[in-house]
Amino acid sequence: TQLLEQSPQFLSIQEGENLTVYCNSSSVFSSLQWYRQEPGEGPVLLVTVVTGGEVKKLKRLTFQFGDARKDSSLHITAAQPGDTGLYLCAMANTDKLIFGTGTRLQVFP
Amino acid sequence: NAGVTQTPKFRVLKTGQSMTLLCAQDMNHEYMYWYRQDPGMGLRLIHYSVGEGTTAKGEVPDGYNVSRLKKQNFLLGLESAAPSQTSVYFCATWWVEAFFGQGTRLTVV
């Protein structure tokens, strides 16, 4: 059973558009991480959010942690082809590190 | 400083054959994980270890076994490979964030 559901599953947009990716769970997160994976590589950490309602910015990427700590979103402003990749949310569940179902983003020039 | 190294990088097996995937880390992390990633999907946890001599089942453990005889190595075994085990396998260590190997692309024919 996948504890973390991401939406949308696929996203194909033009350069310059904005987009939002969501990560939801029926469980409360102690913390949540977002990773990006490029083809042929392992995922790489983008950010960790810990506090309910927390907002973190990483250049054009804005990460938000839901007030109840059961959901998170990733917003990309003015997407660029270099943003193309698989975006994964992840949470530590006791000793397990569980990843979401993933959102595959394609940004066309 | 290699980080997390997986061997082999590619392998083709016939149904019923066995093999072992090796994950080696030089970061002195206690927690290690094995995931599988199928096309267009996120990462599913197979087995994990919280320290030398310990292993535990993840979300999809059937058909796989693991061993952690030394802290730096985490082995994933397939005793009798099946076509359903065709996938890309990733090893990761975790301390504050996850660090991944480059992956092993396994095809079972």
mmCIF file of C-alpha atoms in Angstrom:
data_model
loop_
_atom_site.group_PDB
_atom_site.id
_atom_site.type_symbol
_atom_site.label_atom_id
_atom_site.label_comp_id
_atom_site.label_asym_id
_atom_site.label_seq_id
_atom_site.Cartn_x
_atom_site.Cartn_y
_atom_site.Cartn_z
ATOM 1 C CA THR A 1 0.000 0.000 0.000
ATOM 2 C CA GLN A 2 1.432 3.328 -1.113
ATOM 3 C CA LEU A 3 1.196 5.763 1.777
ATOM 4 C CA LEU A 4 2.073 8.806 -0.286
ATOM 5 C CA GLU A 5 -0.029 9.762 -3.280
ATOM 6 C CA GLN A 6 1.240 12.374 -5.710
ATOM 7 C CA SER A 7 -0.707 14.255 -8.338
ATOM 8 C CA PRO A 8 -0.656 14.739 -11.177
ATOM 9 C CA GLN A 9 1.178 11.628 -12.323
ATOM 10 C CA PHE A 10 2.376 13.329 -15.525
ATOM 11 C CA LEU A 11 2.710 16.969 -16.493
ATOM 12 C CA SER A 12 3.767 18.310 -19.862
ATOM 13 C CA ILE A 13 4.058 22.076 -20.168
ATOM 14 C CA GLN A 14 5.690 24.860 -22.166
ATOM 15 C CA GLU A 15 8.632 26.854 -20.898
ATOM 16 C CA GLY A 16 7.483 29.828 -18.825
ATOM 17 C CA GLU A 17 4.345 28.206 -17.419
ATOM 18 C CA ASN A 18 3.684 27.737 -13.729
ATOM 19 C CA LEU A 19 2.776 24.400 -12.150
ATOM 20 C CA THR A 20 1.950 22.785 -8.834
ATOM 21 C CA VAL A 21 2.578 19.211 -7.730
ATOM 22 C CA TYR A 22 0.844 17.695 -4.720
ATOM 23 C CA CYS A 23 1.760 15.033 -2.178
ATOM 24 C CA ASN A 24 -0.914 13.620 0.111
ATOM 25 C CA SER A 25 -1.136 11.031 2.852
ATOM 26 C CA SER A 26 -3.696 9.731 5.311
ATOM 27 C CA SER A 27 -0.950 9.778 7.936
ATOM 28 C CA VAL A 28 0.626 12.733 9.680
ATOM 29 C CA PHE A 29 4.201 13.417 8.621
ATOM 30 C CA SER A 30 6.870 14.208 11.157
ATOM 31 C CA SER A 31 8.755 15.734 8.256
ATOM 32 C CA LEU A 32 8.613 15.525 4.497
ATOM 33 C CA GLN A 33 11.244 15.724 1.819
ATOM 34 C CA TRP A 34 11.098 16.504 -1.887
ATOM 35 C CA TYR A 35 13.544 14.920 -4.330
ATOM 36 C CA ARG A 36 14.167 15.301 -8.049
ATOM 37 C CA GLN A 37 15.363 12.442 -10.208
ATOM 38 C CA GLU A 38 16.892 12.835 -13.653
ATOM 39 C CA PRO A 39 17.066 9.976 -16.176
ATOM 40 C CA GLY A 40 19.696 7.390 -15.307
ATOM 41 C CA GLU A 41 20.380 8.891 -11.901
ATOM 42 C CA GLY A 42 19.229 8.395 -8.340
ATOM 43 C CA PRO A 43 16.990 11.013 -6.696
ATOM 44 C CA VAL A 44 18.610 14.095 -5.181
ATOM 45 C CA LEU A 45 17.224 16.039 -2.231
ATOM 46 C CA LEU A 46 15.620 19.420 -2.944
ATOM 47 C CA VAL A 47 14.201 20.359 0.460
ATOM 48 C CA THR A 48 13.002 19.155 3.861
ATOM 49 C CA VAL A 49 9.914 20.629 5.541
ATOM 50 C CA VAL A 50 9.245 19.997 9.197
ATOM 51 C CA THR A 51 6.722 22.456 10.643
ATOM 52 C CA GLY A 52 3.020 22.557 9.728
ATOM 53 C CA GLY A 53 2.351 25.561 7.492
ATOM 54 C CA GLU A 54 6.031 25.946 6.652
ATOM 55 C CA VAL A 55 6.955 27.497 3.315
ATOM 56 C CA LYS A 56 10.421 27.163 1.815
ATOM 57 C CA LYS A 57 11.739 28.682 -1.382
ATOM 58 C CA LEU A 58 14.524 27.400 -3.573
ATOM 59 C CA LYS A 59 14.960 29.868 -6.452
ATOM 60 C CA ARG A 60 11.810 29.342 -8.597
ATOM 61 C CA LEU A 61 10.580 26.412 -6.482
ATOM 62 C CA THR A 62 8.246 26.979 -3.533
ATOM 63 C CA PHE A 63 7.509 24.156 -1.110
ATOM 64 C CA GLN A 64 4.635 24.216 1.341
ATOM 65 C CA PHE A 65 3.811 21.872 4.210
ATOM 66 C CA GLY A 66 0.142 21.595 5.110
ATOM 67 C CA ASP A 67 -1.025 22.900 8.463
ATOM 68 C CA ALA A 68 -2.063 19.398 9.547
ATOM 69 C CA ARG A 69 1.201 17.935 8.210
ATOM 70 C CA LYS A 70 -0.662 15.442 5.984
ATOM 71 C CA ASP A 71 0.012 17.112 2.661
ATOM 72 C CA SER A 72 2.603 19.146 0.818
ATOM 73 C CA SER A 73 2.903 20.992 -2.453
ATOM 74 C CA LEU A 74 5.672 22.017 -4.794
ATOM 75 C CA HIS A 75 5.084 25.067 -6.989
ATOM 76 C CA ILE A 76 7.399 25.943 -9.865
ATOM 77 C CA THR A 77 7.263 29.445 -11.300
ATOM 78 C CA ALA A 78 8.221 30.045 -14.931
ATOM 79 C CA ALA A 79 9.273 26.471 -15.595
ATOM 80 C CA GLN A 80 12.402 25.860 -17.658
ATOM 81 C CA PRO A 81 13.514 22.788 -19.649
ATOM 82 C CA GLY A 82 16.104 22.161 -16.937
ATOM 83 C CA ASP A 83 13.239 21.478 -14.500
ATOM 84 C CA THR A 84 12.357 18.334 -16.449
ATOM 85 C CA GLY A 85 12.496 15.243 -14.281
ATOM 86 C CA LEU A 86 10.671 13.016 -11.827
ATOM 87 C CA TYR A 87 9.641 14.754 -8.613
ATOM 88 C CA LEU A 88 9.217 12.569 -5.549
ATOM 89 C CA CYS A 89 8.032 13.314 -2.059
ATOM 90 C CA ALA A 90 9.284 11.126 0.775
ATOM 91 C CA MET A 91 8.677 10.629 4.455
ATOM 92 C CA ALA A 92 10.326 8.677 7.225
ATOM 93 C CA ASN A 93 7.834 6.215 8.724
ATOM 94 C CA THR A 94 9.485 4.758 11.825
ATOM 95 C CA ASP A 95 12.668 3.335 10.267
ATOM 96 C CA LYS A 96 11.278 3.125 6.755
ATOM 97 C CA LEU A 97 11.908 5.811 4.147
ATOM 98 C CA ILE A 98 8.806 5.816 1.950
ATOM 99 C CA PHE A 99 8.590 7.579 -1.389
ATOM 100 C CA GLY A 100 5.535 8.864 -3.186
ATOM 101 C CA THR A 101 4.193 7.685 -6.506
ATOM 102 C CA GLY A 102 6.037 10.460 -8.341
ATOM 103 C CA THR A 103 5.192 13.249 -10.789
ATOM 104 C CA ARG A 104 6.955 13.180 -14.113
ATOM 105 C CA LEU A 105 7.436 16.714 -15.452
ATOM 106 C CA GLN A 106 8.364 17.540 -19.038
ATOM 107 C CA VAL A 107 9.053 21.179 -19.903
ATOM 108 C CA PHE A 108 9.267 21.966 -23.607
ATOM 109 C CA PRO A 109 11.232 24.958 -24.968
ATOM 110 C CA ASN B 1 34.813 9.758 -1.639
ATOM 111 C CA ALA B 2 32.535 7.525 -3.729
ATOM 112 C CA GLY B 3 29.336 7.828 -1.633
ATOM 113 C CA VAL B 4 27.043 4.948 -2.598
ATOM 114 C CA THR B 5 28.209 2.466 -5.220
ATOM 115 C CA GLN B 6 26.064 -0.235 -6.799
ATOM 116 C CA THR B 7 27.316 -3.205 -8.778
ATOM 117 C CA PRO B 8 26.560 -4.326 -11.376
ATOM 118 C CA LYS B 9 25.041 -1.465 -13.372
ATOM 119 C CA PHE B 10 23.304 -3.718 -15.882
ATOM 120 C CA ARG B 11 22.343 -7.397 -15.878
ATOM 121 C CA VAL B 12 20.221 -9.754 -17.941
ATOM 122 C CA LEU B 13 19.015 -12.915 -16.249
ATOM 123 C CA LYS B 14 17.068 -15.902 -17.436
ATOM 124 C CA THR B 15 13.975 -16.896 -15.499
ATOM 125 C CA GLY B 16 14.966 -19.038 -12.539
ATOM 126 C CA GLN B 17 18.546 -17.789 -12.288
ATOM 127 C CA SER B 18 19.873 -16.201 -9.140
ATOM 128 C CA MET B 19 22.000 -13.131 -8.563
ATOM 129 C CA THR B 20 23.207 -10.725 -5.900
ATOM 130 C CA LEU B 21 23.287 -6.956 -6.147
ATOM 131 C CA LEU B 22 25.900 -5.201 -4.050
ATOM 132 C CA CYS B 23 25.557 -1.806 -2.434
ATOM 133 C CA ALA B 24 28.647 -0.295 -0.835
ATOM 134 C CA GLN B 25 28.807 2.988 1.073
ATOM 135 C CA ASP B 26 31.671 4.969 2.529
ATOM 136 C CA MET B 27 29.601 7.498 4.508
ATOM 137 C CA ASN B 28 29.364 5.442 7.704
ATOM 138 C CA HIS B 29 25.561 5.620 7.682
ATOM 139 C CA GLU B 30 23.557 3.132 9.744
ATOM 140 C CA TYR B 31 20.410 3.114 7.610
ATOM 141 C CA MET B 32 20.438 1.479 4.188
ATOM 142 C CA TYR B 33 17.577 0.729 1.791
ATOM 143 C CA TRP B 34 16.836 -1.210 -1.368
ATOM 144 C CA TYR B 35 14.157 0.093 -3.749
ATOM 145 C CA ARG B 36 12.810 -0.933 -7.091
ATOM 146 C CA GLN B 37 11.574 1.543 -9.672
ATOM 147 C CA ASP B 38 9.333 0.478 -12.514
ATOM 148 C CA PRO B 39 8.732 2.647 -15.616
ATOM 149 C CA GLY B 40 6.909 5.868 -14.834
ATOM 150 C CA MET B 41 6.611 5.042 -11.163
ATOM 151 C CA GLY B 42 8.068 6.100 -7.866
ATOM 152 C CA LEU B 43 10.315 4.029 -5.629
ATOM 153 C CA ARG B 44 8.973 1.010 -3.764
ATOM 154 C CA LEU B 45 10.828 -0.186 -0.689
ATOM 155 C CA ILE B 46 11.978 -3.815 -0.847
ATOM 156 C CA HIS B 47 14.041 -4.286 2.322
ATOM 157 C CA TYR B 48 15.974 -2.069 4.651
ATOM 158 C CA SER B 49 18.545 -2.180 7.439
ATOM 159 C CA VAL B 50 19.039 0.039 10.464
ATOM 160 C CA GLY B 51 22.514 -1.236 11.213
ATOM 161 C CA GLU B 52 25.041 -4.007 10.824
ATOM 162 C CA GLY B 53 23.445 -7.420 11.298
ATOM 163 C CA THR B 54 19.863 -6.132 10.999
ATOM 164 C CA THR B 55 17.373 -6.354 8.142
ATOM 165 C CA ALA B 56 13.639 -5.757 7.811
ATOM 166 C CA LYS B 57 10.928 -6.085 5.166
ATOM 167 C CA GLY B 58 9.624 -3.136 3.213
ATOM 168 C CA GLU B 59 6.571 -2.773 0.999
ATOM 169 C CA VAL B 60 7.444 -5.391 -1.659
ATOM 170 C CA PRO B 61 9.814 -7.976 -0.107
ATOM 171 C CA ASP B 62 8.557 -11.162 -1.793
ATOM 172 C CA GLY B 63 11.142 -12.870 -3.998
ATOM 173 C CA TYR B 64 14.077 -10.967 -2.467
ATOM 174 C CA ASN B 65 16.469 -11.536 0.424
ATOM 175 C CA VAL B 66 19.050 -9.219 1.952
ATOM 176 C CA SER B 67 22.057 -9.325 4.216
ATOM 177 C CA ARG B 68 24.051 -6.682 6.102
ATOM 178 C CA LEU B 69 27.062 -8.514 7.448
ATOM 179 C CA LYS B 70 29.224 -5.381 7.351
ATOM 180 C CA LYS B 71 28.058 -1.847 8.023
ATOM 181 C CA GLN B 72 29.284 -0.581 4.667
ATOM 182 C CA ASN B 73 27.654 -3.284 2.515
ATOM 183 C CA PHE B 74 24.013 -4.148 1.881
ATOM 184 C CA LEU B 75 23.351 -7.094 -0.439
ATOM 185 C CA LEU B 76 20.121 -7.790 -2.308
ATOM 186 C CA GLY B 77 19.572 -11.341 -3.551
ATOM 187 C CA LEU B 78 17.186 -12.830 -6.043
ATOM 188 C CA GLU B 79 17.033 -16.593 -5.507
ATOM 189 C CA SER B 80 14.913 -17.464 -8.546
ATOM 190 C CA ALA B 81 14.432 -14.512 -10.877
ATOM 191 C CA ALA B 82 11.047 -13.902 -12.493
ATOM 192 C CA PRO B 83 10.107 -11.538 -15.359
ATOM 193 C CA SER B 84 8.097 -9.482 -12.827
ATOM 194 C CA GLN B 85 11.409 -8.573 -11.193
ATOM 195 C CA THR B 86 12.551 -6.698 -14.282
ATOM 196 C CA SER B 87 13.155 -3.226 -12.918
ATOM 197 C CA VAL B 88 15.726 -0.632 -11.958
ATOM 198 C CA TYR B 89 17.046 -1.221 -8.443
ATOM 199 C CA PHE B 90 18.341 1.594 -6.274
ATOM 200 C CA CYS B 91 20.247 1.413 -3.056
ATOM 201 C CA ALA B 92 20.236 4.337 -0.642
ATOM 202 C CA THR B 93 21.706 5.328 2.668
ATOM 203 C CA TRP B 94 19.985 7.788 4.955
ATOM 204 C CA TRP B 95 21.151 10.329 7.472
ATOM 205 C CA VAL B 96 19.052 13.530 7.439
ATOM 206 C CA GLU B 97 18.654 12.948 3.700
ATOM 207 C CA ALA B 98 18.823 9.972 1.354
ATOM 208 C CA PHE B 99 21.892 9.339 -0.773
ATOM 209 C CA PHE B 100 21.409 7.057 -3.750
ATOM 210 C CA GLY B 101 23.554 4.860 -5.904
ATOM 211 C CA GLN B 102 23.408 5.053 -9.693
ATOM 212 C CA GLY B 103 21.011 2.120 -9.962
ATOM 213 C CA THR B 104 21.117 -1.387 -11.426
ATOM 214 C CA ARG B 105 19.028 -2.080 -14.508
ATOM 215 C CA LEU B 106 17.913 -5.714 -14.326
ATOM 216 C CA THR B 107 16.099 -7.534 -17.095
ATOM 217 C CA VAL B 108 14.687 -11.030 -16.545
ATOM 218 C CA VAL B 109 13.819 -12.884 -19.739
#
